[in-house]
Amino acid sequence: MPKLNENYLNVQDSYLFAEIARRVKVYEEAHPDKAASIIRLGIGDVTRPLTKSAIGALHEAVDEQAAAETFKGYGPEQGYEFVRRAAAEHYARAGVTVDADDVFISDGAKSDTGNITELFAKDNVILVPDPVYPVYVDTNTMDGKQIVYMNGTEENDFLPMPDDSVKADIIYLCSPNNPTGACYNREQLKAWVDYALKNEAVILFDSAYEAFISEPELPRSIYAVEGAEKCAVEFCSLSKTAGFTGTRFSYTIVPKEIAFTASNGQRMSLRDMWNRRQSTKFNGTPYIIQYAAAKVFSEEGMKECRENISYYMENARVIAETLRRKNISFTGGVNSPYIWFKCPDGMESWEFFDYLLENAQVVGTPGAGFGVNGKNYFRLTSFGTHEKTKEAMERFGKLFS
Ligand code: MLT
């Protein structure tokens, strides 16, 4: 009999968004007459089609695969040079230096933030904000690793800061934060970088929502902060930036400057370890997707993405306006596609989830799914269509005086 990884006993039976989908299905089966009117503002999945640049590039790349002269089989596990360079140039246009050689192409920030746990031993002190994207907690729990939580609350604007009494080895940060939409400023990120350097810690920085930052003084990459290249790995993705949730493309920066001394005295480079891991376990993102991603990173490609982002941010405005009218306090929606608010009438988040589904046929995400500090909070996404978002908020408005 195989001995199983019993750490799986310590994770919830299903992943947060799978659980939401399950509950919505149960509701649909019980109320077939209401199924068609359900509006989904739960999982952050995009609704705008791919941009013109991306679609054009996909067609071109598919045609290349149809001719023996241009056909591509296995590609480099790290990603094609042309797209790694395009990603680095994208950073450069934002005034941030990233070496194309440190850019690793993958199929999602979810996969990479989960897979990177393999590079670290079990007995690390791992700091994770609460509330936060559940993948960090689930993947470390599956590995049997112990997590120390840092509270994100209204008191600290949902932006936990370093605590010198805790000596962490690995720190997860997500900014703009999923789910709260709160975003660290430069001084705050600098405090984290200084803390990491002082404690010889690594920051795992998830910047999947950077393209939604509208306040120009806010950093869109941790590498905008001096010293970050010595202590931070950055995960980013085109899922939300370019609507690639179904197309799948992400990029992880593991700077060659990050290295630590092993117990035998040998220096170990995190970049080399990640390279080794990816070359063994990953055969790369499909060529046609990488080709399209390179076009997305171009100036014209990014201009088109910004048009879609403005579309979504108009939804954020509509959601925020309704909450304001109902005197419900919230964060997010300015530098993030997510809006995070306190459940009305003292409800807990799963209770509010059911209430909203039953009474307005609107699906959101219960804050408890992001950590204990989310117990009384709720997240709505602005990734719906204008029509459905407006309709959802009209229904929402009628429920509360
Ligand atoms: C979310 O809704 O939090 C995200 O869409 C989930 C993800 O990116 O995996």
Tab-separated table of C-alpha atoms and ligand atoms in Angstrom:
chain	number	residue	atom	x	y	z
A	1	MET	CA	0.000	0.000	0.000
A	2	PRO	CA	1.446	3.403	-0.866
A	3	LYS	CA	1.994	5.821	1.980
A	4	LEU	CA	0.057	8.886	0.998
A	5	ASN	CA	0.958	12.506	1.454
A	6	GLU	CA	-1.209	12.975	4.509
A	7	ASN	CA	-0.685	16.708	4.434
A	8	TYR	CA	-3.628	16.607	2.034
A	9	LEU	CA	-5.755	15.852	5.090
A	10	ASN	CA	-4.980	19.376	6.234
A	11	VAL	CA	-6.343	21.257	3.218
A	12	GLN	CA	-10.013	22.005	2.617
A	13	ASP	CA	-11.835	19.310	0.595
A	14	SER	CA	-11.929	21.569	-2.440
A	15	TYR	CA	-10.191	24.635	-3.790
A	16	LEU	CA	-12.090	27.862	-3.063
A	17	PHE	CA	-13.311	28.532	-6.602
A	18	ALA	CA	-14.214	24.870	-7.144
A	19	GLU	CA	-16.331	25.048	-3.992
A	20	ILE	CA	-18.094	28.176	-5.233
A	21	ALA	CA	-18.806	26.520	-8.592
A	22	ARG	CA	-20.177	23.487	-6.750
A	23	ARG	CA	-22.528	25.599	-4.618
A	24	VAL	CA	-23.765	27.541	-7.639
A	25	LYS	CA	-24.485	24.260	-9.445
A	26	VAL	CA	-26.480	22.985	-6.454
A	27	TYR	CA	-28.478	26.235	-6.499
A	28	GLU	CA	-29.079	25.977	-10.260
A	29	GLU	CA	-30.345	22.417	-9.919
A	30	ALA	CA	-32.680	23.384	-7.089
A	31	HIS	CA	-33.940	26.504	-8.924
A	32	PRO	CA	-33.865	25.788	-12.680
A	33	ASP	CA	-36.138	28.812	-13.286
A	34	LYS	CA	-33.470	31.141	-11.843
A	35	ALA	CA	-30.412	29.548	-13.452
A	36	ALA	CA	-30.422	31.826	-16.494
A	37	SER	CA	-30.459	34.991	-14.408
A	38	ILE	CA	-27.374	34.164	-12.323
A	39	ILE	CA	-24.647	36.805	-12.623
A	40	ARG	CA	-21.140	35.592	-11.831
A	41	LEU	CA	-18.866	38.124	-10.140
A	42	GLY	CA	-16.990	35.488	-8.168
A	43	ILE	CA	-13.823	34.093	-9.743
A	44	GLY	CA	-11.740	36.751	-11.452
A	45	ASP	CA	-12.263	35.428	-14.950
A	46	VAL	CA	-12.224	37.886	-17.820
A	47	THR	CA	-15.076	38.418	-20.280
A	48	ARG	CA	-13.480	40.641	-22.959
A	49	PRO	CA	-12.152	38.723	-25.981
A	50	LEU	CA	-8.443	38.632	-26.773
A	51	THR	CA	-7.031	41.793	-28.313
A	52	LYS	CA	-6.482	42.317	-32.030
A	53	SER	CA	-2.694	41.937	-31.680
A	54	ALA	CA	-3.034	38.667	-29.774
A	55	ILE	CA	-5.547	37.168	-32.195
A	56	GLY	CA	-3.525	38.229	-35.253
A	57	ALA	CA	-0.392	36.705	-33.764
A	58	LEU	CA	-2.160	33.470	-32.864
A	59	HIS	CA	-3.314	33.075	-36.480
A	60	GLU	CA	0.200	33.750	-37.786
A	61	ALA	CA	1.749	31.257	-35.368
A	62	VAL	CA	-0.796	28.580	-36.232
A	63	ASP	CA	0.043	29.032	-39.909
A	64	GLU	CA	3.735	28.640	-39.101
A	65	GLN	CA	2.933	25.275	-37.550
A	66	ALA	CA	1.344	24.214	-40.860
A	67	ALA	CA	4.580	24.439	-42.877
A	68	ALA	CA	7.603	22.155	-42.448
A	69	GLU	CA	10.022	25.140	-42.765
A	70	THR	CA	8.486	27.037	-39.867
A	71	PHE	CA	7.066	24.226	-37.744
A	72	LYS	CA	8.200	24.179	-34.098
A	73	GLY	CA	8.386	21.135	-31.852
A	74	TYR	CA	9.802	21.222	-28.323
A	75	GLY	CA	10.851	24.713	-27.331
A	76	PRO	CA	13.253	25.833	-24.633
A	77	GLU	CA	11.855	24.955	-21.191
A	78	GLN	CA	12.545	28.502	-20.006
A	79	GLY	CA	10.590	30.013	-22.892
A	80	TYR	CA	11.668	31.328	-26.293
A	81	GLU	CA	14.349	33.994	-26.235
A	82	PHE	CA	12.114	36.406	-28.228
A	83	VAL	CA	9.363	36.451	-25.593
A	84	ARG	CA	11.737	36.560	-22.613
A	85	ARG	CA	13.299	39.615	-24.233
A	86	ALA	CA	9.853	41.130	-24.954
A	87	ALA	CA	8.935	40.722	-21.268
A	88	ALA	CA	12.198	42.377	-20.172
A	89	GLU	CA	11.530	45.268	-22.589
A	90	HIS	CA	8.045	45.622	-21.137
A	91	TYR	CA	9.649	46.098	-17.708
A	92	ALA	CA	12.196	48.516	-19.179
A	93	ARG	CA	9.398	50.709	-20.563
A	94	ALA	CA	8.134	51.005	-16.977
A	95	GLY	CA	11.638	52.049	-15.868
A	96	VAL	CA	12.500	48.698	-14.251
A	97	THR	CA	15.568	46.654	-15.170
A	98	VAL	CA	15.087	42.927	-15.565
A	99	ASP	CA	17.557	40.584	-17.283
A	100	ALA	CA	15.822	38.526	-20.006
A	101	ASP	CA	17.944	35.594	-18.867
A	102	ASP	CA	16.166	35.638	-15.499
A	103	VAL	CA	12.687	35.559	-17.080
A	104	PHE	CA	11.038	32.112	-17.083
A	105	ILE	CA	7.912	31.617	-19.162
A	106	SER	CA	5.171	29.412	-17.804
A	107	ASP	CA	1.447	28.724	-18.030
A	108	GLY	CA	0.248	30.613	-14.971
A	109	ALA	CA	1.204	32.492	-11.838
A	110	LYS	CA	-0.925	29.918	-10.032
A	111	SER	CA	1.320	27.057	-11.202
A	112	ASP	CA	4.551	28.912	-10.519
A	113	THR	CA	3.644	30.278	-7.075
A	114	GLY	CA	2.595	26.729	-6.207
A	115	ASN	CA	5.578	24.951	-7.757
A	116	ILE	CA	8.246	27.206	-6.267
A	117	THR	CA	7.598	25.694	-2.830
A	118	GLU	CA	9.672	22.701	-4.040
A	119	LEU	CA	12.836	24.776	-3.861
A	120	PHE	CA	12.505	25.285	-0.124
A	121	ALA	CA	13.046	22.876	2.773
A	122	LYS	CA	10.261	22.052	5.202
A	123	ASP	CA	11.603	23.869	8.248
A	124	ASN	CA	11.397	27.444	6.991
A	125	VAL	CA	9.430	30.213	8.662
A	126	ILE	CA	6.935	31.119	5.954
A	127	LEU	CA	5.064	34.393	6.277
A	128	VAL	CA	1.763	34.698	4.461
A	129	PRO	CA	-0.651	37.637	4.629
A	130	ASP	CA	-4.215	36.866	5.645
A	131	PRO	CA	-6.413	37.440	3.673
A	132	VAL	CA	-4.658	36.416	0.477
A	133	TYR	CA	-4.859	34.281	-2.682
A	134	PRO	CA	-5.430	30.756	-1.294
A	135	VAL	CA	-2.834	29.028	-3.488
A	136	TYR	CA	0.082	30.100	-1.245
A	137	VAL	CA	-1.517	28.543	1.813
A	138	ASP	CA	-2.820	25.401	0.093
A	139	THR	CA	0.475	24.559	-1.627
A	140	ASN	CA	2.588	25.021	1.508
A	141	THR	CA	0.071	22.977	3.490
A	142	MET	CA	0.255	20.181	0.863
A	143	ASP	CA	4.037	20.216	1.404
A	144	GLY	CA	3.623	19.937	5.185
A	145	LYS	CA	5.132	23.360	5.747
A	146	GLN	CA	4.243	25.582	8.673
A	147	ILE	CA	2.836	29.012	7.924
A	148	VAL	CA	2.971	32.106	10.100
A	149	TYR	CA	0.169	34.486	9.225
A	150	MET	CA	0.332	38.262	9.171
A	151	ASN	CA	-2.969	39.987	9.625
A	152	GLY	CA	-4.349	42.262	6.964
A	153	THR	CA	-7.092	44.289	8.621
A	154	GLU	CA	-8.849	47.624	8.273
A	155	GLU	CA	-6.396	48.968	10.878
A	156	ASN	CA	-3.387	48.433	8.595
A	157	ASP	CA	-5.342	49.089	5.378
A	158	PHE	CA	-4.980	45.359	4.596
A	159	LEU	CA	-1.237	45.888	4.054
A	160	PRO	CA	0.733	44.012	6.719
A	161	MET	CA	4.214	45.367	7.345
A	162	PRO	CA	7.365	43.617	8.627
A	163	ASP	CA	7.524	42.770	12.295
A	164	ASP	CA	11.111	42.628	13.539
A	165	SER	CA	10.169	40.179	16.267
A	166	VAL	CA	9.448	37.527	13.603
A	167	LYS	CA	12.430	36.126	11.717
A	168	ALA	CA	10.976	34.883	8.448
A	169	ASP	CA	12.763	32.915	5.729
A	170	ILE	CA	10.117	33.145	3.015
A	171	ILE	CA	7.617	35.972	2.613
A	172	TYR	CA	4.642	35.976	0.266
A	173	LEU	CA	3.393	39.375	-0.869
A	174	CYS	CA	0.648	40.068	-3.373
A	175	SER	CA	0.299	43.654	-4.560
A	176	PRO	CA	-2.182	44.837	-5.737
A	177	ASN	CA	-3.580	42.356	-3.303
A	178	ASN	CA	-5.973	39.610	-4.185
A	179	PRO	CA	-8.590	39.779	-2.628
A	180	THR	CA	-8.498	43.216	-0.928
A	181	GLY	CA	-7.251	45.326	-3.840
A	182	ALA	CA	-4.874	47.140	-1.452
A	183	CYS	CA	-1.547	48.113	-3.006
A	184	TYR	CA	1.836	48.707	-1.328
A	185	ASN	CA	3.555	52.010	-2.019
A	186	ARG	CA	7.286	52.311	-2.656
A	187	GLU	CA	8.246	53.041	0.972
A	188	GLN	CA	6.268	50.043	2.187
A	189	LEU	CA	7.852	47.722	-0.364
A	190	LYS	CA	11.259	49.154	0.535
A	191	ALA	CA	10.580	48.221	4.177
A	192	TRP	CA	9.893	44.641	3.054
A	193	VAL	CA	13.013	44.511	0.884
A	194	ASP	CA	15.143	45.889	3.753
A	195	TYR	CA	13.629	43.331	6.120
A	196	ALA	CA	14.297	40.478	3.670
A	197	LEU	CA	17.901	41.536	3.100
A	198	LYS	CA	18.511	41.911	6.838
A	199	ASN	CA	17.047	38.471	7.588
A	200	GLU	CA	18.420	36.732	4.476
A	201	ALA	CA	14.841	35.968	3.495
A	202	VAL	CA	13.234	35.568	0.081
A	203	ILE	CA	10.173	37.547	-0.990
A	204	LEU	CA	7.805	35.750	-3.350
A	205	PHE	CA	6.061	38.704	-4.950
A	206	ASP	CA	2.861	38.149	-6.908
A	207	SER	CA	2.227	41.095	-9.207
A	208	ALA	CA	-0.505	39.473	-11.327
A	209	TYR	CA	-2.662	42.611	-11.055
A	210	GLU	CA	0.046	45.230	-11.720
A	211	ALA	CA	-1.593	46.378	-14.954
A	212	PHE	CA	-4.589	47.625	-12.947
A	213	ILE	CA	-2.569	50.137	-10.937
A	214	SER	CA	-3.914	53.553	-11.855
A	215	GLU	CA	-1.955	55.729	-9.393
A	216	PRO	CA	1.327	56.371	-11.212
A	217	GLU	CA	3.444	56.726	-8.077
A	218	LEU	CA	2.683	53.142	-6.988
A	219	PRO	CA	5.297	50.531	-7.969
A	220	ARG	CA	4.153	47.915	-10.469
A	221	SER	CA	7.071	45.626	-9.807
A	222	ILE	CA	9.078	44.899	-6.685
A	223	TYR	CA	12.187	45.542	-8.788
A	224	ALA	CA	11.249	49.223	-8.745
A	225	VAL	CA	12.739	49.078	-5.240
A	226	GLU	CA	16.513	49.055	-4.880
A	227	GLY	CA	17.925	45.784	-3.575
A	228	ALA	CA	14.903	43.702	-4.575
A	229	GLU	CA	16.949	41.858	-7.189
A	230	LYS	CA	18.939	40.337	-4.303
A	231	CYS	CA	15.934	38.966	-2.417
A	232	ALA	CA	12.738	38.865	-4.495
A	233	VAL	CA	11.208	36.514	-7.036
A	234	GLU	CA	8.366	38.090	-9.020
A	235	PHE	CA	5.413	36.244	-10.551
A	236	CYS	CA	3.296	37.890	-13.194
A	237	SER	CA	0.863	36.786	-15.832
A	238	LEU	CA	-1.085	37.885	-18.871
A	239	SER	CA	-4.281	36.320	-17.483
A	240	LYS	CA	-5.795	39.555	-16.279
A	241	THR	CA	-3.583	41.998	-18.196
A	242	ALA	CA	-4.432	40.586	-21.615
A	243	GLY	CA	-7.362	38.252	-20.994
A	244	PHE	CA	-5.227	35.095	-21.156
A	245	THR	CA	-7.102	33.186	-18.412
A	246	GLY	CA	-7.960	30.512	-20.972
A	247	THR	CA	-4.940	31.032	-23.223
A	248	ARG	CA	-2.385	30.609	-20.372
A	249	PHE	CA	0.841	32.588	-20.216
A	250	SER	CA	2.855	33.780	-17.234
A	251	TYR	CA	6.377	34.906	-16.461
A	252	THR	CA	8.457	34.491	-13.335
A	253	ILE	CA	11.601	36.505	-12.671
A	254	VAL	CA	14.254	34.737	-10.625
A	255	PRO	CA	17.247	37.092	-10.496
A	256	LYS	CA	20.666	35.459	-10.619
A	257	GLU	CA	21.751	37.628	-7.669
A	258	ILE	CA	19.700	35.507	-5.243
A	259	ALA	CA	21.880	32.798	-3.715
A	260	PHE	CA	22.209	31.123	-0.324
A	261	THR	CA	24.754	28.894	1.374
A	262	ALA	CA	23.771	25.222	1.704
A	263	SER	CA	24.540	23.160	4.815
A	264	ASN	CA	27.667	21.772	3.078
A	265	GLY	CA	28.925	25.297	2.450
A	266	GLN	CA	28.113	25.269	-1.266
A	267	ARG	CA	26.404	28.356	-2.759
A	268	MET	CA	23.019	27.591	-4.283
A	269	SER	CA	21.450	29.953	-6.787
A	270	LEU	CA	17.671	30.112	-6.725
A	271	ARG	CA	17.634	30.872	-10.439
A	272	ASP	CA	19.708	27.778	-11.224
A	273	MET	CA	17.456	25.643	-9.033
A	274	TRP	CA	14.314	26.958	-10.733
A	275	ASN	CA	15.937	26.405	-14.124
A	276	ARG	CA	16.766	22.839	-13.114
A	277	ARG	CA	13.243	22.254	-11.849
A	278	GLN	CA	11.579	23.666	-14.944
A	279	SER	CA	13.875	21.811	-17.376
A	280	THR	CA	13.014	18.529	-15.676
A	281	LYS	CA	9.319	18.979	-15.044
A	282	PHE	CA	8.076	21.390	-17.714
A	283	ASN	CA	8.234	21.397	-21.486
A	284	GLY	CA	7.247	24.985	-21.959
A	285	THR	CA	4.232	27.049	-22.873
A	286	PRO	CA	3.017	26.313	-26.437
A	287	TYR	CA	4.911	28.201	-29.139
A	288	ILE	CA	1.769	29.820	-30.548
A	289	ILE	CA	0.919	31.265	-27.125
A	290	GLN	CA	4.432	32.592	-26.599
A	291	TYR	CA	4.335	34.179	-30.035
A	292	ALA	CA	1.043	35.917	-29.196
A	293	ALA	CA	2.370	36.990	-25.775
A	294	ALA	CA	5.354	38.683	-27.415
A	295	LYS	CA	2.921	40.794	-29.471
A	296	VAL	CA	0.947	41.618	-26.326
A	297	PHE	CA	4.155	42.976	-24.757
A	298	SER	CA	4.627	45.403	-27.673
A	299	GLU	CA	3.563	49.050	-27.261
A	300	GLU	CA	0.545	48.561	-29.521
A	301	GLY	CA	-0.353	45.301	-27.737
A	302	MET	CA	-0.271	46.965	-24.330
A	303	LYS	CA	-2.329	49.908	-25.596
A	304	GLU	CA	-5.076	47.457	-26.537
A	305	CYS	CA	-4.822	45.785	-23.122
A	306	ARG	CA	-5.253	49.152	-21.424
A	307	GLU	CA	-8.522	49.654	-23.330
A	308	ASN	CA	-9.860	46.386	-21.903
A	309	ILE	CA	-8.599	47.294	-18.446
A	310	SER	CA	-10.457	50.648	-18.647
A	311	TYR	CA	-13.578	48.718	-19.555
A	312	TYR	CA	-13.250	46.592	-16.408
A	313	MET	CA	-12.397	49.578	-14.243
A	314	GLU	CA	-15.668	51.193	-15.290
A	315	ASN	CA	-17.347	48.127	-13.735
A	316	ALA	CA	-15.289	48.681	-10.589
A	317	ARG	CA	-16.613	52.236	-10.502
A	318	VAL	CA	-20.218	51.019	-10.769
A	319	ILE	CA	-19.700	48.507	-7.941
A	320	ALA	CA	-17.964	51.102	-5.755
A	321	GLU	CA	-20.696	53.668	-6.354
A	322	THR	CA	-23.412	51.232	-5.251
A	323	LEU	CA	-21.492	50.333	-2.088
A	324	ARG	CA	-20.910	54.002	-1.301
A	325	ARG	CA	-24.625	54.748	-1.737
A	326	LYS	CA	-25.432	51.924	0.663
A	327	ASN	CA	-22.832	53.123	3.187
A	328	ILE	CA	-20.902	49.871	2.912
A	329	SER	CA	-17.198	50.457	3.425
A	330	PHE	CA	-14.839	48.852	0.920
A	331	THR	CA	-11.283	48.779	-0.413
A	332	GLY	CA	-9.964	48.110	-3.905
A	333	GLY	CA	-11.399	49.015	-7.257
A	334	VAL	CA	-8.854	51.785	-7.886
A	335	ASN	CA	-5.597	49.913	-8.427
A	336	SER	CA	-7.226	46.528	-8.685
A	337	PRO	CA	-10.131	44.794	-10.421
A	338	TYR	CA	-11.389	43.528	-7.050
A	339	ILE	CA	-13.651	45.239	-4.543
A	340	TRP	CA	-13.547	44.003	-0.958
A	341	PHE	CA	-16.225	45.007	1.496
A	342	LYS	CA	-17.694	44.173	4.871
A	343	CYS	CA	-20.768	41.950	4.615
A	344	PRO	CA	-23.862	43.991	5.430
A	345	ASP	CA	-25.933	43.412	8.575
A	346	GLY	CA	-23.107	41.624	10.406
A	347	MET	CA	-23.375	38.558	8.183
A	348	GLU	CA	-20.493	36.105	7.839
A	349	SER	CA	-19.108	35.675	4.357
A	350	TRP	CA	-20.510	32.241	3.408
A	351	GLU	CA	-23.871	33.294	4.866
A	352	PHE	CA	-23.748	36.426	2.721
A	353	PHE	CA	-22.745	34.333	-0.296
A	354	ASP	CA	-25.932	32.255	0.097
A	355	TYR	CA	-28.035	35.332	0.816
A	356	LEU	CA	-26.854	37.125	-2.319
A	357	LEU	CA	-27.247	34.057	-4.509
A	358	GLU	CA	-30.732	33.290	-3.224
A	359	ASN	CA	-32.074	36.829	-3.203
A	360	ALA	CA	-30.303	38.472	-6.121
A	361	GLN	CA	-28.825	35.554	-8.099
A	362	VAL	CA	-25.440	37.253	-7.844
A	363	VAL	CA	-22.308	35.182	-7.194
A	364	GLY	CA	-19.361	36.692	-5.335
A	365	THR	CA	-16.455	35.270	-3.362
A	366	PRO	CA	-16.722	34.822	0.412
A	367	GLY	CA	-13.847	36.477	2.268
A	368	ALA	CA	-13.405	33.422	4.519
A	369	GLY	CA	-11.981	31.620	1.472
A	370	PHE	CA	-8.983	33.953	1.626
A	371	GLY	CA	-8.227	33.513	5.323
A	372	VAL	CA	-9.672	34.032	8.798
A	373	ASN	CA	-9.481	37.814	8.493
A	374	GLY	CA	-11.921	37.552	5.601
A	375	LYS	CA	-14.627	35.959	7.730
A	376	ASN	CA	-16.908	39.002	7.530
A	377	TYR	CA	-15.844	40.271	4.110
A	378	PHE	CA	-16.844	39.653	0.531
A	379	ARG	CA	-15.139	40.131	-2.831
A	380	LEU	CA	-16.729	41.196	-6.107
A	381	THR	CA	-14.836	41.185	-9.373
A	382	SER	CA	-15.102	43.829	-12.056
A	383	PHE	CA	-14.329	41.321	-14.835
A	384	GLY	CA	-17.988	40.978	-15.878
A	385	THR	CA	-19.667	42.781	-18.740
A	386	HIS	CA	-21.001	46.322	-18.244
A	387	GLU	CA	-24.581	45.104	-18.640
A	388	LYS	CA	-24.323	42.278	-16.133
A	389	THR	CA	-22.348	44.301	-13.598
A	390	LYS	CA	-24.906	47.099	-13.732
A	391	GLU	CA	-27.760	44.641	-13.394
A	392	ALA	CA	-26.026	42.849	-10.491
A	393	MET	CA	-25.522	46.092	-8.624
A	394	GLU	CA	-29.123	47.176	-9.223
A	395	ARG	CA	-30.285	43.904	-7.685
A	396	PHE	CA	-27.747	44.297	-4.871
A	397	GLY	CA	-28.926	47.856	-4.171
A	398	LYS	CA	-32.536	46.718	-3.775
A	399	LEU	CA	-31.561	44.294	-0.991
A	400	PHE	CA	-30.173	46.931	1.341
A	401	SER	CA	-31.737	50.167	2.500
B	1	MLT	C1	-9.293	34.858	-8.447
B	1	MLT	O1	-10.483	34.989	-8.718
B	1	MLT	O2	-8.823	35.062	-7.325
B	1	MLT	C2	-8.392	34.431	-9.533
B	1	MLT	O3	-9.032	34.479	-10.751
B	1	MLT	C3	-7.944	33.069	-9.337
B	1	MLT	C4	-6.727	32.813	-10.134
B	1	MLT	O4	-6.162	33.709	-10.752
B	1	MLT	O5	-6.284	31.662	-10.084
